[in-house]
Short mmCIF file of C-alpha atoms in Angstrom, two decimals:
data_model
loop_
_atom_site.label_atom_id
_atom_site.label_comp_id
_atom_site.label_asym_id
_atom_site.label_seq_id
_atom_site.Cartn_x
_atom_site.Cartn_y
_atom_site.Cartn_z
CA MET R 99 99.87 109.02 103.58
CA LYS R 100 97.34 106.11 104.67
CA ALA R 101 94.30 104.82 102.44
CA THR R 102 91.89 102.28 102.47
CA TYR R 103 92.94 101.34 99.08
CA PHE R 104 96.12 102.09 96.97
CA VAL R 105 96.51 101.72 93.07
CA ASP R 106 99.94 101.81 91.87
CA GLU R 107 99.27 99.83 88.32
CA VAL R 108 96.61 100.32 85.62
CA GLU R 109 96.33 99.40 81.57
CA VAL R 110 94.42 102.33 79.60
CA PHE R 111 93.17 102.74 76.33
CA LEU R 112 93.73 105.60 74.38
CA LYS R 113 92.10 106.98 71.33
CA ALA R 114 93.33 110.39 69.70
CA GLY R 115 90.82 112.32 68.05
CA ARG R 116 89.67 112.21 64.34
CA GLY R 117 90.42 114.68 62.20
CA GLY R 118 86.98 117.11 61.27
CA GLU R 119 85.83 116.60 57.34
CA GLY R 120 86.15 118.53 54.65
CA SER R 121 83.83 120.62 53.13
CA SER R 122 82.48 119.99 49.57
CA ALA R 123 81.11 123.69 48.83
CA LYS R 124 80.93 125.83 45.81
CA LYS R 125 80.62 129.72 45.00
CA ARG R 126 79.22 131.53 42.07
CA THR R 127 81.20 133.65 40.55
CA LYS R 128 81.18 135.74 37.33
CA ARG R 129 82.50 132.87 35.14
CA GLY R 130 80.43 130.18 37.09
CA PHE R 131 80.93 127.99 40.01
CA VAL R 132 84.09 127.20 42.12
CA ASN R 133 84.82 124.71 44.41
CA TRP R 134 84.95 126.64 47.69
CA GLY R 135 84.81 124.33 50.80
CA GLY R 136 87.11 124.92 54.15
CA ASP R 137 89.33 122.17 55.45
CA GLY R 138 88.01 120.19 58.97
CA GLY R 139 90.03 120.94 61.83
CA LYS R 140 92.53 118.60 63.58
CA GLY R 141 91.50 115.79 66.16
CA ALA R 142 92.76 115.91 69.59
CA ASP R 143 95.50 114.84 70.65
CA ILE R 144 96.20 112.75 74.25
CA TYR R 145 99.07 113.71 76.48
CA ILE R 146 100.24 112.59 80.13
CA LYS R 147 101.18 115.28 82.55
CA GLY R 148 102.75 114.63 85.62
CA SER R 149 101.21 116.10 89.01
CA PRO R 150 102.43 116.84 92.68
CA HIS R 151 99.11 116.58 93.80
CA LEU R 152 97.75 112.97 93.12
CA PHE R 153 99.51 110.21 95.01
CA ASP R 154 98.40 106.97 93.72
CA LEU R 155 96.73 105.76 90.18
CA SER R 156 92.78 104.81 92.22
CA LYS R 157 91.38 107.70 89.74
CA PHE R 158 91.77 105.23 86.72
CA LEU R 159 89.68 102.41 88.33
CA ASN R 160 86.42 103.87 86.79
CA LYS R 161 87.83 105.34 83.78
CA LYS R 162 90.32 103.50 81.54
CA VAL R 163 89.56 104.10 78.53
CA PHE R 164 90.11 107.70 77.12
CA LEU R 165 88.45 109.16 73.78
CA GLY R 166 90.24 112.59 72.38
CA ALA R 167 87.37 114.94 70.50
CA CYS R 168 87.11 114.81 66.98
CA GLY R 169 87.94 118.08 64.97
CA GLU R 170 85.32 120.19 63.39
CA ASN R 171 84.24 119.85 60.45
CA GLY R 172 85.23 122.20 57.77
CA SER R 173 82.49 124.64 55.94
CA SER R 174 81.56 126.88 52.96
CA ASN R 175 83.42 130.27 52.32
CA ARG R 176 87.01 128.34 52.98
CA ARG R 177 86.35 128.20 56.45
CA LYS R 178 88.56 126.00 58.48
CA GLY R 179 86.99 123.71 61.41
CA ARG R 180 88.71 124.11 64.68
CA ASP R 181 91.42 122.43 66.18
CA ALA R 182 89.95 119.82 68.85
CA PRO R 183 91.52 120.84 72.62
CA SER R 184 94.08 118.36 73.47
CA LEU R 185 92.75 115.99 76.31
CA VAL R 186 95.60 116.08 79.12
CA ILE R 187 95.31 113.38 81.61
CA GLU R 188 97.24 113.56 84.92
CA VAL R 189 99.49 111.21 86.99
CA PRO R 190 101.69 111.53 90.18
CA LEU R 191 104.67 111.94 89.50
CA GLY R 192 107.38 108.88 89.52
CA THR R 193 104.77 107.04 86.99
CA LEU R 194 106.03 104.46 84.05
CA ILE R 195 104.54 104.56 81.32
CA LYS R 196 104.79 100.99 79.88
CA ASP R 197 103.61 99.42 76.33
CA GLU R 198 101.72 96.29 76.38
CA GLN R 199 105.01 94.17 76.73
CA GLY R 200 106.23 95.87 80.06
CA LYS R 201 108.87 98.03 77.76
CA VAL R 202 108.90 101.66 79.28
CA LEU R 203 108.46 104.26 77.30
CA TRP R 204 108.77 107.34 79.29
CA GLU R 205 109.30 108.19 83.12
CA ILE R 206 107.55 110.92 84.27
CA LYS R 207 109.58 113.11 86.92
CA ASP R 208 108.17 116.51 86.59
CA CYS R 209 105.07 118.07 85.54
CA GLY R 210 106.13 118.52 82.08
CA LYS R 211 103.29 117.12 79.14
CA VAL R 212 104.34 113.61 77.15
CA LEU R 213 102.75 113.20 73.49
CA LEU R 214 101.06 109.55 73.80
CA ALA R 215 98.67 109.35 71.08
CA LYS R 216 98.47 112.14 68.03
CA GLY R 217 95.25 113.36 66.60
CA GLY R 218 94.36 112.88 63.22
CA ARG R 219 94.82 115.51 60.39
CA GLY R 220 91.78 116.97 59.22
CA GLY R 221 90.17 116.50 55.82
CA LYS R 222 90.81 118.89 52.61
CA GLY R 223 88.18 120.94 51.26
CA ASN R 224 87.25 120.91 47.78
CA PHE R 225 88.68 124.01 47.48
CA LYS R 226 91.62 124.33 44.53
CA ARG R 227 90.51 120.63 44.07
CA ARG R 228 88.08 118.01 42.48
CA LYS R 229 86.86 116.29 45.73
CA THR R 230 87.73 116.53 49.00
CA LEU R 231 90.28 114.55 50.94
CA PRO R 232 89.13 112.50 54.02
CA PRO R 233 90.59 112.99 57.34
CA GLN R 234 92.98 110.59 59.22
CA SER R 235 91.91 108.61 62.25
CA GLY R 236 93.59 109.16 65.61
CA GLU R 237 96.26 106.76 66.69
CA THR R 238 94.98 104.50 69.18
CA ARG R 239 97.48 103.10 71.81
CA LYS R 240 97.15 100.85 75.10
CA VAL R 241 99.39 101.56 77.73
CA VAL R 242 99.91 100.47 81.18
CA LEU R 243 100.79 102.95 83.71
CA ASP R 244 102.70 101.63 86.78
CA PHE R 245 103.28 104.17 89.67
CA ARG R 246 106.40 104.05 91.86
CA ILE R 247 106.70 105.95 95.24
CA CYS R 248 109.73 108.51 95.12
CA ALA R 249 110.95 108.16 98.91
CA ASP R 250 114.00 108.55 100.22
CA VAL R 251 113.96 106.30 102.84
CA VAL R 252 112.31 102.65 103.12
CA LEU R 253 111.55 100.90 106.41
CA LEU R 254 111.51 97.12 105.50
CA GLY R 255 111.07 94.11 108.20
CA GLU R 256 108.82 91.61 109.49
CA SER R 257 105.27 91.81 111.12
CA ASN R 258 105.25 93.64 114.51
CA CYS R 259 108.78 94.96 114.84
CA GLY R 260 107.38 98.63 114.99
CA LYS R 261 107.41 99.80 111.41
CA SER R 262 104.14 101.64 112.31
CA THR R 263 105.12 102.99 115.66
CA LEU R 264 108.26 104.59 114.24
CA ILE R 265 106.89 106.17 111.46
CA SER R 266 104.46 108.00 113.36
CA ARG R 267 107.28 109.10 115.96
CA LEU R 268 109.09 110.49 112.84
CA THR R 269 106.25 111.91 111.20
CA ASN R 270 102.85 113.73 111.95
CA LEU R 271 101.36 110.56 110.19
CA LYS R 272 98.79 108.28 112.28
CA PRO R 273 99.07 104.81 111.12
CA ARG R 274 96.95 101.80 112.78
CA ILE R 275 98.77 100.26 115.25
CA SER R 276 98.01 97.10 116.69
CA GLU R 277 99.55 94.42 119.00
CA PHE R 278 98.30 92.30 116.07
CA PRO R 279 100.41 90.60 113.64
CA PHE R 280 100.08 92.34 109.70
CA THR R 281 98.38 95.20 110.77
CA THR R 282 99.94 97.34 107.65
CA GLN R 283 98.51 96.13 104.70
CA LEU R 284 99.22 98.93 102.47
CA PRO R 285 102.50 101.25 101.75
CA VAL R 286 102.54 104.14 104.41
CA TRP R 287 104.37 107.36 103.72
CA GLY R 288 105.08 110.82 104.66
CA ILE R 289 107.63 113.21 105.28
CA VAL R 290 110.52 113.67 107.94
CA GLU R 291 111.69 117.35 109.00
CA ARG R 292 113.91 118.47 111.65
CA ASP R 293 115.69 121.61 111.52
CA TYR R 294 114.70 122.77 108.21
CA ARG R 295 116.15 119.58 106.58
CA VAL R 296 114.01 117.28 104.99
CA PHE R 297 113.51 113.58 103.82
CA THR R 298 110.09 111.18 103.06
CA ILE R 299 110.32 107.94 104.46
CA LEU R 300 107.89 104.99 103.14
CA GLU R 301 106.95 102.06 105.17
CA LEU R 302 106.12 98.58 103.40
CA PRO R 303 104.05 95.81 104.84
CA ALA R 304 105.93 92.98 106.03
CA ILE R 305 108.38 91.10 103.50
CA ILE R 306 109.44 88.29 105.62
CA GLY R 307 108.26 86.27 108.74
CA GLY R 308 105.37 84.39 107.35
CA LYS R 309 103.76 82.57 104.84
CA GLU R 310 103.99 84.43 101.15
CA GLU R 311 100.08 84.93 101.19
CA LYS R 312 100.19 86.82 104.04
CA LEU R 313 103.42 89.17 103.17
CA LEU R 314 101.42 92.08 101.42
CA GLY R 315 105.03 94.07 101.34
CA LEU R 316 106.21 91.62 98.88
CA LYS R 317 104.09 93.56 96.26
CA PHE R 318 104.83 96.95 97.10
CA LEU R 319 108.69 96.17 97.32
CA LYS R 320 108.66 97.78 93.42
CA HIS R 321 108.63 101.28 95.57
CA ALA R 322 112.30 100.76 97.20
CA GLU R 323 113.77 100.87 93.70
CA LYS R 324 114.41 104.58 94.13
CA ALA R 325 114.97 104.60 97.87
CA ARG R 326 118.74 106.11 98.69
CA VAL R 327 118.63 104.63 102.16
CA LEU R 328 116.80 100.98 103.17
CA ILE R 329 116.53 100.71 107.19
CA PHE R 330 116.35 96.91 108.03
CA LEU R 331 114.11 96.85 111.17
CA LEU R 332 114.62 94.03 113.52
CA ASP R 333 112.32 93.16 117.15
CA ALA R 334 115.02 93.21 119.67
CA GLU R 335 112.54 90.34 121.46
CA ARG R 336 112.67 88.13 117.91
CA PRO R 337 116.50 87.36 117.54
CA PRO R 338 118.42 85.57 115.92
CA TYR R 339 118.69 89.15 113.89
CA GLU R 340 122.03 87.81 111.36
CA GLU R 341 119.08 85.43 110.30
CA LYS R 342 116.51 87.92 109.53
CA ILE R 343 118.88 90.29 107.87
CA SER R 344 119.71 87.76 105.43
CA SER R 345 116.20 86.66 104.98
CA ILE R 346 115.39 90.38 103.67
CA LYS R 347 118.58 90.52 101.64
CA GLU R 348 117.23 87.31 100.07
CA VAL R 349 113.75 89.12 99.21
CA LEU R 350 115.62 91.82 97.58
CA ASN R 351 117.58 89.89 95.33
CA LYS R 352 114.77 87.72 94.51
CA HIS R 353 112.75 90.65 93.44
CA GLY R 354 115.87 92.67 91.75
CA ILE R 355 116.15 94.90 94.30
CA ASP R 356 119.56 96.08 94.29
CA TYR R 357 120.77 96.95 98.20
CA LEU R 358 124.39 96.70 97.36
CA SER R 359 124.00 100.25 95.66
CA LYS R 360 122.07 102.17 98.76
CA LYS R 361 123.06 102.85 102.21
CA THR R 362 121.38 100.43 104.24
CA LEU R 363 120.92 100.84 107.92
CA VAL R 364 119.94 97.84 110.84
CA VAL R 365 118.05 99.33 113.45
CA ILE R 366 117.05 97.22 116.56
CA ASN R 367 113.50 98.48 117.53
CA LYS R 368 112.01 97.99 121.42
CA ILE R 369 115.10 97.71 123.13
CA ASP R 370 113.58 98.90 126.48
CA LYS R 371 111.67 95.20 126.37
CA ILE R 372 114.88 93.67 127.03
CA ASN R 373 118.46 93.89 128.57
CA ASP R 374 120.54 96.02 126.18
CA LYS R 375 123.53 94.29 127.17
CA ASN R 376 122.92 91.43 125.02
CA LEU R 377 122.32 93.16 121.94
CA PRO R 378 125.06 93.55 119.17
CA GLN R 379 127.01 96.64 119.42
CA ASN R 380 127.30 97.33 115.51
CA TYR R 381 123.55 98.09 115.12
CA LEU R 382 121.49 101.13 116.17
CA LYS R 383 119.50 100.46 118.67
CA ILE R 384 116.16 102.66 119.31
CA SER R 385 112.50 102.37 121.37
CA ALA R 386 110.37 103.71 118.99
CA GLU R 387 107.43 103.43 121.84
CA LYS R 388 109.25 105.27 124.17
CA ASN R 389 111.69 107.78 121.96
CA ILE R 390 114.60 106.61 122.72
CA GLY R 391 117.12 106.44 120.10
CA ILE R 392 114.87 108.28 117.78
CA LYS R 393 117.04 111.70 117.46
CA GLU R 394 120.43 109.68 117.00
CA LEU R 395 118.22 107.45 113.94
CA VAL R 396 117.55 110.85 112.26
CA GLU R 397 120.74 112.12 112.25
CA LYS R 398 122.26 108.93 110.87
CA ILE R 399 119.93 108.88 108.19
CA PHE R 400 120.66 112.88 107.19
CA SER R 401 124.40 111.95 107.03
CA PHE R 402 123.25 109.33 104.82
CA LEU R 403 121.47 111.38 102.09
CA ARG R 404 124.43 114.12 102.34
#
């Protein structure tokens, strides 16, 4: 997926609905007037629900305040007010819900609903009471929505090492590809399918090989936390390879990514441009542009994901 912008974290304010007012009504009987007012309806609850049709949090850019509807007021003849319908907010799967201090409250893994703010109880009418009881206000809450891309494989490396070319070769995506450095500025992810086997792959912008303000991949590294396989993609024309592998591992450690708990695969790209005999034999060698070694790479990834 490629977009002109990508939002993976946003703070929202939630206020559940207030309960409806209880009615203060009387009814004339043979013995005189009796209290006959109905109760108010319950205020709207606010739920968060996972959706497989959303891929980031950009829908919250223009709407960060969500107010639940109030319950309907009670009326005479003991008629209870209607409960307000619940407000359901959809977020992409893989979203973490945090409080203002950053503590994770829930993780949205499926399409089920999570109650975030409970609506207020409706007020009590004066039936069998001398006077009405006031309704309750709905709960208020500020939460941070933190979206994490659920990809099986993550491509990591420096600028212009061929990440976009590789992901375009593996998937149906058409990311922007150019000779200029730092072309990829946002995460790009898609689906790889071979012989009825499937995995998802994510390309992050460069995380090494430049000044920190230009390494846009650093702010998206959290999306590598859930990956099962990390691919360290290197440019065959730009050794030393061991030094760049160490740099990638250092960056991952610095940002709290436990690469030791994942499968890692070092891949050297652009082998068509140099003498293959000068390359280390313990790394997988490919050319994404010339479609060399791509089949072997895919099979290696599937073997890691078994």
